[in-house]
Coordinates of C-alpha atoms in Angstrom, one line a residue:
P1 CA -44.5 -12.5 -3.6
W2 CA -41.5 -14.9 -3.8
Y3 CA -42.9 -17.5 -1.4
V4 CA -46.1 -18.4 -3.3
P5 CA -46.4 -20.3 -6.6
D6 CA -47.0 -17.4 -9.0
H7 CA -44.3 -18.3 -11.5
Q8 CA -45.6 -17.7 -15.0
K9 CA -45.3 -21.4 -15.9
A10 CA -46.5 -22.8 -12.5
T11 CA -49.6 -25.0 -12.7
F12 CA -50.4 -24.9 -9.0
E13 CA -53.3 -23.0 -7.6
L14 CA -52.8 -20.6 -4.7
G15 CA -53.2 -22.6 -1.5
D16 CA -52.5 -26.0 -3.1
E17 CA -50.9 -28.1 -0.4
N18 CA -48.6 -29.8 -3.0
A19 CA -47.2 -26.4 -4.2
P20 CA -43.7 -25.4 -3.3
T21 CA -44.1 -22.7 -0.7
E22 CA -40.8 -20.8 -1.1
G23 CA -38.2 -19.7 -3.5
I24 CA -40.5 -19.2 -6.5
G25 CA -38.4 -17.7 -9.3
T26 CA -35.3 -17.8 -7.2
G27 CA -32.3 -20.2 -6.9
W28 CA -34.3 -22.6 -4.7
F29 CA -37.2 -22.8 -7.1
Y30 CA -34.8 -23.7 -10.0
S31 CA -33.3 -26.6 -8.0
V32 CA -34.4 -30.2 -8.3
L33 CA -36.0 -30.2 -4.9
G34 CA -37.7 -26.9 -5.7
G35 CA -39.5 -28.4 -8.7
G36 CA -38.3 -25.8 -11.3
K37 CA -35.3 -27.6 -12.7
D38 CA -36.7 -27.7 -16.2
L39 CA -37.7 -24.0 -16.1
R40 CA -34.2 -22.6 -15.5
P41 CA -33.5 -19.6 -17.7
E42 CA -30.7 -19.8 -20.2
L43 CA -27.4 -18.9 -18.7
K44 CA -25.7 -15.8 -20.4
L45 CA -22.1 -15.9 -19.5
E46 CA -21.5 -12.3 -20.8
E47 CA -24.0 -11.0 -18.2
R48 CA -22.4 -12.7 -15.2
V49 CA -21.2 -10.4 -12.4
P50 CA -17.4 -10.2 -12.3
V51 CA -15.6 -11.3 -9.2
N52 CA -14.1 -7.9 -8.7
F53 CA -17.5 -6.3 -8.3
D54 CA -18.2 -5.4 -4.7
N55 CA -21.9 -6.0 -4.0
T56 CA -21.7 -4.9 -0.4
S57 CA -25.0 -2.9 0.1
D58 CA -23.4 -0.3 2.4
R59 CA -20.2 1.3 1.3
D60 CA -19.2 1.9 4.9
N61 CA -19.2 -1.9 5.5
Q62 CA -16.8 -2.7 2.6
G63 CA -13.5 -4.5 3.3
D64 CA -10.1 -4.3 1.5
F65 CA -11.4 -6.3 -1.5
P66 CA -14.8 -7.4 -2.8
V67 CA -14.0 -10.7 -0.9
P68 CA -12.0 -9.3 2.1
T69 CA -8.7 -10.9 3.0
L70 CA -10.0 -10.8 6.6
F71 CA -13.7 -10.3 7.4
N72 CA -14.4 -7.1 9.2
G73 CA -10.7 -6.3 9.5
N74 CA -11.7 -2.6 9.5
F75 CA -14.4 -3.0 12.2
D76 CA -16.9 -1.2 10.0
A77 CA -19.2 -4.2 9.2
V78 CA -21.3 -3.4 12.2
S79 CA -24.5 -1.6 13.1
Q80 CA -24.0 1.8 14.7
P81 CA -22.6 0.7 18.1
N82 CA -24.1 3.7 19.9
S83 CA -27.5 3.4 18.4
V84 CA -30.6 3.0 20.6
L85 CA -31.4 -0.5 19.0
V86 CA -27.9 -1.8 19.7
Q87 CA -28.0 -0.5 23.3
A88 CA -31.5 -2.0 23.8
L89 CA -30.4 -5.4 22.5
N90 CA -27.2 -5.3 24.6
T91 CA -25.0 -6.2 21.7
T92 CA -22.5 -3.3 22.1
N93 CA -19.7 -5.8 22.5
A94 CA -20.6 -7.9 19.5
I95 CA -18.1 -7.3 16.7
P96 CA -18.7 -9.6 13.7
G97 CA -15.8 -11.8 12.9
W98 CA -14.1 -11.1 16.3
S99 CA -14.4 -13.2 19.4
V100 CA -16.5 -11.5 22.1
D101 CA -14.7 -13.1 25.1
S102 CA -11.1 -12.8 23.9
G103 CA -10.0 -10.0 26.3
L104 CA -9.3 -10.5 30.0
S105 CA -8.1 -7.8 32.4
T106 CA -7.2 -7.4 36.0
S107 CA -10.0 -6.2 38.3
S108 CA -9.4 -2.7 37.2
V109 CA -10.9 -2.3 33.7
D110 CA -9.2 1.1 33.3
S111 CA -5.7 -0.3 33.9
G112 CA -5.3 -1.8 30.5
L113 CA -2.9 -4.4 31.9
S114 CA -3.1 -7.8 30.4
T115 CA -2.9 -11.1 32.3
S116 CA -2.6 -13.2 29.2
S117 CA 1.1 -12.5 28.7
V118 CA 3.8 -14.4 30.5
D119 CA 5.7 -11.1 30.9
S120 CA 2.9 -9.4 33.0
G121 CA 2.8 -12.1 35.7
P122 CA -0.2 -13.4 37.5
S123 CA -3.0 -11.1 38.7
T124 CA -2.7 -9.9 42.3
S125 CA -6.4 -9.3 42.6
S126 CA -8.5 -11.5 44.8
E127 CA -11.2 -11.4 42.1
A128 CA -11.3 -13.4 39.0
P129 CA -10.2 -11.6 35.8
K130 CA -13.1 -9.8 34.2
P131 CA -13.6 -9.6 30.4
I132 CA -13.3 -6.2 28.9
N133 CA -16.0 -5.5 26.4
P134 CA -14.5 -4.6 23.1
K135 CA -15.1 -0.9 22.4
L136 CA -15.4 0.6 18.9
V137 CA -14.5 4.3 18.7
D138 CA -15.3 6.6 15.8
W139 CA -12.1 8.1 14.3
H140 CA -13.5 11.6 15.0
D141 CA -13.7 10.8 18.7
I142 CA -10.0 10.0 19.0
D143 CA -8.2 13.1 20.2
G144 CA -4.8 12.1 18.8
L145 CA -6.1 12.2 15.2
K146 CA -7.0 15.8 15.6
I147 CA -3.5 17.0 16.5
R148 CA -2.4 19.8 14.0
Q149 CA 1.0 21.0 13.2
Q150 CA 2.0 24.2 15.1
K151 CA 3.4 27.3 13.4
K152 CA 4.4 30.2 15.6
G153 CA 2.2 28.8 18.4
K154 CA -0.9 28.4 16.2
D155 CA -2.6 25.4 14.6
V156 CA -2.1 25.0 10.9
P157 CA -5.4 24.2 9.3
G158 CA -5.6 20.9 7.3
T159 CA -2.7 19.2 9.1
S160 CA -4.4 16.7 11.4
H161 CA -4.6 13.1 10.4
L162 CA -8.3 13.4 9.9
E163 CA -7.9 16.5 7.7
M164 CA -5.0 15.1 5.6
L165 CA -7.0 12.0 4.8
R166 CA -10.2 14.0 4.3
V167 CA -12.2 11.6 6.6
D168 CA -15.9 12.4 6.3
R169 CA -17.8 12.4 9.6
R170 CA -20.9 11.3 7.6
G171 CA -19.2 7.9 6.9
Q172 CA -18.7 4.9 9.2
N173 CA -15.1 4.7 10.3
Y174 CA -14.5 2.8 13.5
A175 CA -11.3 1.6 15.2
L176 CA -11.0 -0.8 18.1
E177 CA -9.9 0.6 21.5
L178 CA -7.4 -2.1 22.4
Q179 CA -6.6 -2.5 26.1
N180 CA -5.3 -6.1 26.5
S181 CA -6.1 -8.9 24.0
F182 CA -8.4 -9.5 21.2
E183 CA -8.7 -12.3 18.7
H184 CA -10.3 -12.8 15.3
D185 CA -12.5 -15.9 14.6
P186 CA -10.9 -18.7 12.5
F187 CA -10.3 -17.8 8.9
V188 CA -8.4 -19.2 5.9
V189 CA -4.9 -17.6 5.5
P190 CA -4.7 -16.2 1.9
E191 CA -2.3 -17.7 -0.7
W192 CA -0.1 -14.6 -0.5
G193 CA 0.4 -11.3 1.3
A194 CA 1.7 -10.2 4.7
L195 CA -0.6 -9.4 7.6
R196 CA -0.9 -5.6 7.9
F197 CA -2.6 -3.5 10.5
D198 CA -2.9 0.1 11.5
L199 CA -2.1 1.4 14.9
H200 CA -2.7 4.7 16.6
V201 CA -0.6 5.0 19.8
P202 CA -1.5 8.2 21.7
K203 CA 1.5 10.0 23.3
A204 CA 0.3 9.0 26.7
A205 CA 0.5 5.3 25.8
L206 CA 4.2 5.5 24.7
G207 CA 6.6 3.8 27.1
D208 CA 7.5 0.3 28.0
G209 CA 4.4 -1.4 26.6
T210 CA 4.3 -4.0 23.9
L211 CA 1.9 -5.4 21.3
K212 CA 2.3 -9.1 20.5
V213 CA 0.6 -10.3 17.3
T214 CA 0.2 -14.0 16.7
I215 CA -1.2 -16.0 13.7
E216 CA -1.8 -19.6 14.8
D217 CA -3.1 -22.7 12.9
T218 CA -6.2 -24.0 14.7
D219 CA -5.3 -27.6 13.9
S220 CA -1.7 -27.6 15.0
A221 CA 0.9 -25.7 17.0
N222 CA 2.2 -24.0 13.9
K223 CA 2.2 -20.2 14.4
V224 CA 4.1 -17.0 13.8
D225 CA 4.3 -14.0 16.1
K226 CA 6.1 -10.7 16.4
T227 CA 6.3 -8.2 19.3
F228 CA 6.0 -4.5 18.6
L229 CA 7.3 -1.9 21.0
L230 CA 5.2 1.1 22.0
Q231 CA 8.1 3.4 21.9
E232 CA 9.5 5.9 19.4
V233 CA 12.3 5.3 17.0
A234 CA 15.6 6.1 18.7
L235 CA 17.6 9.1 17.4
T236 CA 21.2 10.2 18.0
D237 CA 21.6 12.9 20.6
D238 CA 22.0 15.7 18.0
G239 CA 19.3 14.4 15.8
S240 CA 21.6 14.0 12.8
G241 CA 21.0 10.3 12.3
V242 CA 19.1 7.3 13.5
L243 CA 20.3 4.7 15.9
D244 CA 17.8 2.0 14.9
D245 CA 18.2 0.0 11.7
Y246 CA 15.1 -0.6 9.7
V247 CA 14.4 -4.0 11.1
E248 CA 14.4 -2.6 14.6
A249 CA 12.6 0.6 13.6
S250 CA 9.8 -1.4 12.0
R251 CA 8.9 -2.7 15.5
K252 CA 8.5 0.8 16.9
V253 CA 6.2 3.7 16.4
D254 CA 7.0 7.0 14.7
Y255 CA 4.0 8.5 13.0
A256 CA 1.5 6.5 15.2
P257 CA 1.2 9.2 17.9
Y258 CA -0.3 11.6 15.3
G259 CA -2.3 9.2 13.1
F260 CA -2.7 5.6 12.1
D261 CA 0.6 4.0 11.1
T262 CA 0.9 0.7 9.4
F263 CA 2.7 -2.3 10.8
Q264 CA 3.3 -5.8 9.3
L265 CA 3.8 -9.4 10.2
D266 CA 5.2 -11.6 7.4
V267 CA 3.5 -15.0 7.0
P268 CA 5.4 -18.2 6.4
D269 CA 4.4 -20.6 3.6
S270 CA 3.5 -23.2 6.2
L271 CA 0.5 -21.2 7.2
R272 CA -0.8 -20.5 3.7
G273 CA -4.3 -22.0 3.1
K274 CA -4.6 -23.1 6.8
T275 CA -7.5 -22.3 9.1
A276 CA -6.0 -19.9 11.7
T277 CA -6.7 -17.1 14.2
V278 CA -4.9 -13.8 14.7
K279 CA -4.5 -12.4 18.2
F280 CA -3.4 -9.0 19.4
E281 CA -2.1 -8.8 23.0
V282 CA -1.2 -5.5 24.7
N283 CA 1.1 -5.7 27.7
G284 CA 2.4 -3.0 30.0
A285 CA 0.6 -0.1 28.4
T286 CA -1.0 2.4 30.8
E287 CA -3.4 3.8 28.2
P288 CA -5.4 2.1 25.4
I289 CA -4.2 2.1 21.8
Y290 CA -6.3 1.9 18.7
L291 CA -6.3 -0.9 16.1
D292 CA -7.8 -0.7 12.6
N293 CA -7.5 -2.1 9.0
V294 CA -6.4 -5.6 9.8
F295 CA -5.9 -7.3 6.4
F296 CA -3.6 -9.3 4.3
K297 CA -1.8 -8.0 1.2
S298 CA -0.1 -4.6 1.0
A299 CA -2.4 -1.6 0.6
H300 CA 0.1 -0.4 -2.0
L301 CA -1.1 -3.2 -4.2
K302 CA -4.8 -2.3 -3.9
F303 CA -5.2 -1.9 -7.6
G304 CA -3.1 -5.0 -8.5
N305 CA 0.2 -6.9 -8.4
P306 CA 1.8 -6.1 -11.8
S307 CA 3.9 -9.3 -12.2
E308 CA 2.0 -11.4 -9.6
A309 CA 5.2 -11.4 -7.5
R310 CA 5.3 -13.8 -4.5
A311 CA 7.5 -14.0 -1.4
N312 CA 8.8 -17.4 -2.4
P313 CA 12.6 -17.2 -3.0
S314 CA 12.9 -20.6 -4.7
E315 CA 10.1 -20.2 -7.2
Y316 CA 10.1 -16.4 -7.6
R317 CA 13.8 -15.6 -7.3
N318 CA 13.6 -12.9 -10.0
N319 CA 10.1 -11.8 -9.1
F320 CA 10.4 -11.9 -5.3
L321 CA 7.7 -9.9 -3.5
I322 CA 8.8 -7.6 -0.6
E323 CA 6.0 -6.0 1.3
R324 CA 6.6 -3.1 3.8
P325 CA 4.3 -0.6 5.4
E326 CA 6.0 2.1 3.2
Y327 CA 5.8 0.3 -0.2
A328 CA 5.7 -3.1 -2.0
L329 CA 8.3 -4.2 -4.6
S330 CA 9.3 -7.0 -6.9
Y331 CA 13.0 -7.9 -6.6
N332 CA 15.3 -9.5 -9.1
A333 CA 18.0 -11.6 -7.4
D334 CA 20.0 -12.2 -10.6
N335 CA 20.1 -8.4 -11.4
N336 CA 20.4 -7.3 -7.8
I337 CA 17.9 -4.5 -8.4
L338 CA 14.1 -4.2 -8.3
N339 CA 11.8 -4.9 -11.2
W340 CA 9.2 -2.5 -9.9
A341 CA 8.0 -0.7 -6.7
S342 CA 4.4 0.3 -5.9
W343 CA 3.3 2.9 -3.3
Q344 CA 0.5 5.3 -2.4
V345 CA 1.0 9.0 -2.0
N346 CA -1.4 11.2 0.0
K347 CA -0.9 14.2 2.2
S348 CA -0.3 12.0 5.4
W349 CA 2.8 10.5 3.8
V350 CA 4.5 13.7 2.9
F351 CA 3.5 16.2 5.5
P352 CA 5.4 16.3 8.8
A353 CA 3.1 15.7 11.7
D354 CA 4.9 17.9 14.2
K355 CA 7.1 21.0 13.9
D356 CA 9.5 19.7 16.5
T357 CA 10.3 16.5 14.7
R358 CA 14.1 16.1 14.2
F359 CA 13.6 14.3 10.9
V360 CA 16.2 15.3 8.2
I361 CA 14.4 15.3 4.9
D362 CA 17.4 14.5 2.8
N363 CA 19.0 11.9 5.1
R364 CA 20.6 9.5 2.6
I365 CA 21.9 6.8 4.8
F366 CA 21.9 3.9 2.4
K367 CA 22.0 0.4 4.0
S368 CA 22.0 -3.2 2.8
D369 CA 18.7 -4.9 3.0
I370 CA 19.4 -7.7 5.5
T371 CA 15.8 -9.0 5.2
L372 CA 16.6 -10.5 1.8
P373 CA 16.4 -14.3 1.7
S374 CA 19.4 -16.6 2.1
G375 CA 21.1 -16.9 -1.2
F376 CA 20.4 -13.4 -2.3
Y377 CA 23.3 -11.0 -2.5
Q378 CA 22.9 -8.1 -0.1
V379 CA 24.0 -5.0 -2.1
L380 CA 26.4 -2.9 -0.1
P381 CA 26.7 1.0 -0.1
K382 CA 30.2 0.7 -1.4
D383 CA 29.0 -1.2 -4.5
Y384 CA 27.8 2.2 -5.7
K385 CA 31.1 3.9 -5.2
D386 CA 34.5 4.0 -6.9
D387 CA 37.6 2.5 -5.5
S388 CA 38.1 5.4 -3.1
G389 CA 34.7 4.6 -1.5
K390 CA 33.7 8.2 -1.6
K391 CA 32.7 9.2 -5.1
N392 CA 30.0 7.9 -7.4
L393 CA 31.0 5.2 -9.8
K394 CA 31.7 6.3 -13.4
L395 CA 31.7 3.9 -16.4
E396 CA 32.6 4.1 -20.0
E397 CA 29.7 3.0 -22.2
T398 CA 27.9 3.4 -25.5
K399 CA 26.4 6.9 -25.9
T400 CA 22.7 7.0 -26.5
D401 CA 20.1 9.7 -27.5
K402 CA 17.0 10.8 -25.7
K403 CA 15.2 7.6 -26.9
G404 CA 17.9 5.3 -25.9
N405 CA 19.2 4.7 -29.4
P406 CA 23.0 4.4 -30.0
V407 CA 24.7 7.6 -31.3
L408 CA 26.9 6.8 -34.2
D409 CA 30.0 8.6 -35.5
E410 CA 30.6 9.5 -39.2
D411 CA 31.7 5.9 -39.9
G412 CA 28.6 4.4 -38.4
N413 CA 30.3 3.2 -35.3
P414 CA 28.8 3.6 -31.8
Q415 CA 30.2 6.5 -29.9
T416 CA 31.2 6.1 -26.2
E417 CA 31.0 8.4 -23.2
T418 CA 31.7 8.5 -19.5
V419 CA 28.6 8.2 -17.4
E420 CA 28.3 9.0 -13.7
Y421 CA 25.8 6.9 -11.7
A422 CA 23.9 7.8 -8.5
Q423 CA 21.8 5.8 -6.1
G424 CA 18.4 6.3 -7.7
H425 CA 15.4 5.8 -5.4
A426 CA 12.4 4.0 -6.9
V427 CA 10.2 5.2 -4.0
P428 CA 11.6 8.8 -3.6
I429 CA 12.4 10.7 -0.4
A430 CA 9.9 13.4 -1.6
H431 CA 7.0 10.9 -1.2
R432 CA 8.1 9.5 2.2
N433 CA 9.4 12.4 4.3
R434 CA 7.2 12.4 7.4
N435 CA 9.5 10.4 9.8
H436 CA 12.6 8.4 10.4
R437 CA 11.2 4.9 9.9
D438 CA 9.9 5.8 6.4
N439 CA 13.3 7.3 5.5
L440 CA 15.1 4.1 6.6
A441 CA 12.8 2.0 4.4
I442 CA 13.3 4.0 1.2
S443 CA 17.1 4.1 1.8
L444 CA 17.4 0.3 1.8
L445 CA 19.4 -0.7 -1.2
S446 CA 16.6 -3.0 -2.4
N447 CA 14.8 0.2 -3.2
I448 CA 17.8 1.7 -5.1
V449 CA 18.8 1.3 -8.7
P450 CA 21.9 2.5 -10.6
Q451 CA 20.6 5.7 -12.2
T452 CA 22.6 8.3 -14.1
E453 CA 23.2 11.4 -12.2
K454 CA 21.7 13.6 -15.0
S455 CA 18.5 11.6 -15.3
N456 CA 18.1 11.4 -11.6
N457 CA 18.2 15.1 -11.2
G458 CA 16.3 15.9 -14.4
V459 CA 13.2 14.4 -16.0
W460 CA 12.8 11.7 -13.3
K461 CA 12.9 14.3 -10.5
G462 CA 10.4 16.5 -12.4
F463 CA 7.9 13.7 -12.6
E464 CA 8.3 12.9 -8.9
G465 CA 7.4 16.5 -8.1
Y466 CA 4.4 16.4 -10.4
V467 CA 3.1 13.4 -8.5
R468 CA 3.6 15.2 -5.2
D469 CA 1.7 18.3 -6.4
F470 CA -1.5 16.2 -6.4
V471 CA -1.3 15.8 -2.6
K472 CA 0.4 19.0 -1.4
D473 CA -1.3 21.4 0.9
T474 CA -3.6 24.0 -0.8
S475 CA -6.1 26.6 0.3
K476 CA -8.7 24.3 -1.1
Q477 CA -8.8 20.9 0.6
T478 CA -10.6 19.4 -2.3
H479 CA -7.3 19.5 -4.2
N480 CA -5.8 16.9 -1.8
K481 CA -5.8 13.8 -3.9
E482 CA -4.3 10.3 -3.6
V483 CA -1.9 8.9 -6.2
H484 CA -1.0 5.3 -6.8
V485 CA 2.5 5.0 -8.3
I486 CA 4.4 2.1 -9.8
A487 CA 8.0 2.7 -10.9
G488 CA 10.5 0.3 -12.3
T489 CA 13.3 -0.8 -14.6
H490 CA 13.5 -2.4 -18.0
G491 CA 16.4 -4.1 -19.8
V492 CA 20.0 -4.2 -18.7
K493 CA 23.1 -2.5 -20.2
D494 CA 26.3 -4.3 -21.2
V495 CA 28.1 -2.6 -18.4
E496 CA 27.5 -3.3 -14.7
F497 CA 28.6 -2.5 -11.1
P498 CA 31.0 -5.1 -9.6
G499 CA 29.8 -6.4 -6.3
R500 CA 32.4 -5.6 -3.6
G501 CA 31.1 -8.0 -1.0
E502 CA 33.0 -11.1 0.3
G503 CA 32.4 -14.6 -1.0
D504 CA 30.9 -15.3 -4.4
K505 CA 31.4 -12.4 -6.7
T506 CA 28.3 -10.9 -8.3
S507 CA 27.3 -7.7 -10.0
I508 CA 24.6 -5.1 -9.9
K509 CA 23.0 -4.8 -13.3
I510 CA 22.2 -1.3 -14.8
P511 CA 18.8 -0.8 -16.3
E512 CA 18.5 0.5 -19.9
Y513 CA 15.2 2.3 -19.2
L514 CA 13.2 3.6 -16.3
W515 CA 9.5 4.2 -16.1
Q516 CA 6.6 5.2 -13.9
V517 CA 2.8 4.9 -14.2
I518 CA 0.3 6.7 -12.0
L519 CA -3.4 6.5 -11.1
V520 CA -5.0 9.5 -9.4
T521 CA -8.2 9.3 -7.2
D522 CA -10.0 12.5 -6.2
R523 CA -9.5 11.9 -2.5
P524 CA -7.6 9.5 -0.2
G525 CA -9.0 6.1 0.6
K526 CA -10.8 5.4 -2.7
G527 CA -10.8 1.8 -4.0
V528 CA -11.4 -0.2 -7.1
E529 CA -15.2 0.4 -6.9
D530 CA -14.5 4.2 -7.1
V531 CA -12.5 4.1 -10.3
T532 CA -14.5 5.3 -13.4
E533 CA -13.8 5.9 -17.1
N534 CA -12.8 9.4 -16.1
T535 CA -10.1 8.4 -13.6
Y536 CA -6.8 9.9 -14.6
T537 CA -3.7 7.7 -15.4
L538 CA -0.4 8.6 -17.1
G539 CA 2.9 7.0 -17.8
L540 CA 6.6 8.1 -18.1
W541 CA 9.2 6.3 -20.1
M542 CA 12.9 7.4 -20.3
P543 CA 16.3 6.0 -21.1
N544 CA 18.7 5.7 -18.2
N545 CA 21.5 7.7 -19.9
N546 CA 23.5 10.8 -19.9
T547 CA 21.0 13.0 -21.8
P548 CA 20.8 16.3 -20.0
D549 CA 17.3 17.6 -19.6
K550 CA 15.5 20.0 -17.2
T551 CA 13.0 18.8 -14.7
S552 CA 10.2 20.3 -16.8
A553 CA 11.3 18.5 -20.0
W554 CA 9.0 15.5 -19.3
R555 CA 5.9 17.7 -20.0
K556 CA 7.4 20.0 -22.6
E557 CA 9.7 18.3 -24.9
K558 CA 8.2 17.0 -28.2
D559 CA 9.1 13.8 -30.0
S560 CA 11.1 14.9 -33.0
E561 CA 9.8 12.0 -35.0
N562 CA 6.2 12.6 -34.0
P563 CA 5.6 16.3 -33.0
E564 CA 2.1 15.5 -31.9
R565 CA 3.5 13.5 -29.0
L566 CA 5.6 14.4 -26.0
L567 CA 8.9 12.6 -25.9
Y568 CA 8.7 11.1 -22.4
V569 CA 5.0 10.8 -21.8
N570 CA 3.5 7.3 -22.6
S571 CA 0.1 5.8 -21.9
V572 CA -0.1 3.1 -19.3
N573 CA -1.0 0.6 -22.1
E574 CA 2.1 1.5 -24.0
I575 CA 4.3 0.9 -21.0
E576 CA 2.5 -2.4 -20.4
S577 CA 3.3 -3.4 -23.9
K578 CA 7.0 -2.6 -23.4
T579 CA 7.4 -4.3 -20.0
G580 CA 4.9 -7.1 -20.2
Y581 CA 3.4 -6.1 -16.8
D582 CA -0.3 -5.7 -16.1
F583 CA -0.9 -2.5 -14.2
F584 CA -4.0 -1.8 -12.2
S585 CA -5.2 -5.3 -13.0
N586 CA -7.8 -5.4 -10.2
L587 CA -10.0 -2.9 -12.1
P588 CA -12.8 -4.2 -14.3
D589 CA -11.4 -4.8 -17.8
G590 CA -13.5 -2.3 -19.6
I591 CA -12.6 0.6 -17.3
E592 CA -8.9 -0.5 -17.1
E593 CA -8.6 -0.5 -20.9
K594 CA -10.3 2.9 -21.2
I595 CA -8.3 4.8 -18.7
E596 CA -4.9 3.3 -19.6
D597 CA -5.0 4.8 -23.1
N598 CA -4.5 8.4 -21.9
T599 CA -1.5 10.5 -22.9
D600 CA -3.0 13.9 -22.0
I601 CA -1.5 15.7 -19.0
S602 CA -3.8 16.8 -16.2
F603 CA -3.1 18.7 -13.0
R604 CA -4.6 18.5 -9.5
T605 CA -7.1 21.3 -10.2
D606 CA -8.4 19.3 -13.2
I607 CA -9.5 16.4 -11.0
P608 CA -12.4 15.9 -10.6
D609 CA -13.5 19.4 -11.5
A610 CA -12.6 19.1 -15.1
P611 CA -12.0 15.4 -15.9
R612 CA -10.6 14.7 -19.3
D613 CA -13.0 13.6 -22.0
P614 CA -13.6 9.9 -22.3

């Protein structure tokens, strides 16, 4: 055994009082004090375990990354809270990483009213406030997650939050029942990434309640906080539009009564690298709400940040990171368009949660992104229109072919043509059509690029539909996948949109090329450790020009110069070579390189039933 001197080169006899008594053949034995310094094995660097390898023994206890951005942010690094052992040891209120005594209530535990907030006023009870034991609840025991869409008065199978995410009851998936306040133990704030968390707010909890989230430096008064409202996004009376702007809507609930919806708190640079706590305080709610997945860094960047963008406007002006619950993107302040956007697509993002929702699927109310830093031009809706302010802008420019090469006349001179431009979504409506808040997010002009009308309604639209097909409803739930998409721009044309805003004049650059790359997992919620050499990836590369093509052309049209290849389909590696970005960089290098070479098209029924050959 490890605690006796039985190492092959040890000279001690069993029972020798001078023998080291622990750590034989382990790290302690090989230390100077352990006596085995000269017996250390030769270090083989090629056999070292990579930092992106998750050695958590129980998959159910894993966090967001191999080294979680916040320990036990998903409340799953626990023993079964209802087990006989936990009950016998009286540790049902012990949640690793979170403070046991952080919540205080009035004398009525069931009231859910907090005394920790200034807004709630002092307790009127004659008794001292009593701590509420934190309660973990299995997702399958939360009624709101079982709500299905109704059709003709009957439930539609496969439409509850649990079913859309294919949550397996055999797994360990807990959420915190939040009644008043709860605080995480001190941790080091990561170098980048917003704080994100998921909330489920049952319909009975909607009303005048609030949730205040605070990150505070333990060594100073430095802190940041934000108050979220437990009320729904406000609509106009006839349901034709939305009263709230995105900033206001991001503080309210929309999908949360039907499932877990993500919310976000941006973190200032002054807190980076500091030891801090994060606190959640509920006030004025008559029913508990549910908290889960408290982490830093966008879930849409689970597989990597392609350009290592950061939310630092002075040093990353042209690679500025914007994180939202709906997507993450890198913004270029000189070009006034995005470099790339990254987002997840699964059935919960594209399937309306309630038949009575007044959401208008094609509600294109484009708005300036007022969250951009000072010194960034806020693109206006009229920047995409002609002088009348009503029609799309048309420009005279060099005519190019389906590969983006100039088309020459008989004398060898470039031909010109008139090109009509539309507001092209990077993250499309078809991938974010479940509620009003999501629609507001994708209609911010930071998510829009000048895209030719013909390409927007042709090849590009066809590929967006292809991605959606992986997650759409089917008679077989096993075909409900999750797709991780990154889309972006490359190059700029020699024509541009003039900025129509007041003050310093600027322009909106027009990209020469548009591209997308995708990675498909066989079910929602899979992470880096689940990606294998058979995981499916694919890329699309196309010129942003006037070339007319049908939506199906991306998977049918051959390259005239290389008939063995499709014209628009590229491997992920090929698009990396063209753009300089590193996609899916959180994957182990060997697997990443293997899967990113693929140019063969697969469909949802091929994964994982018939994975492509390695």
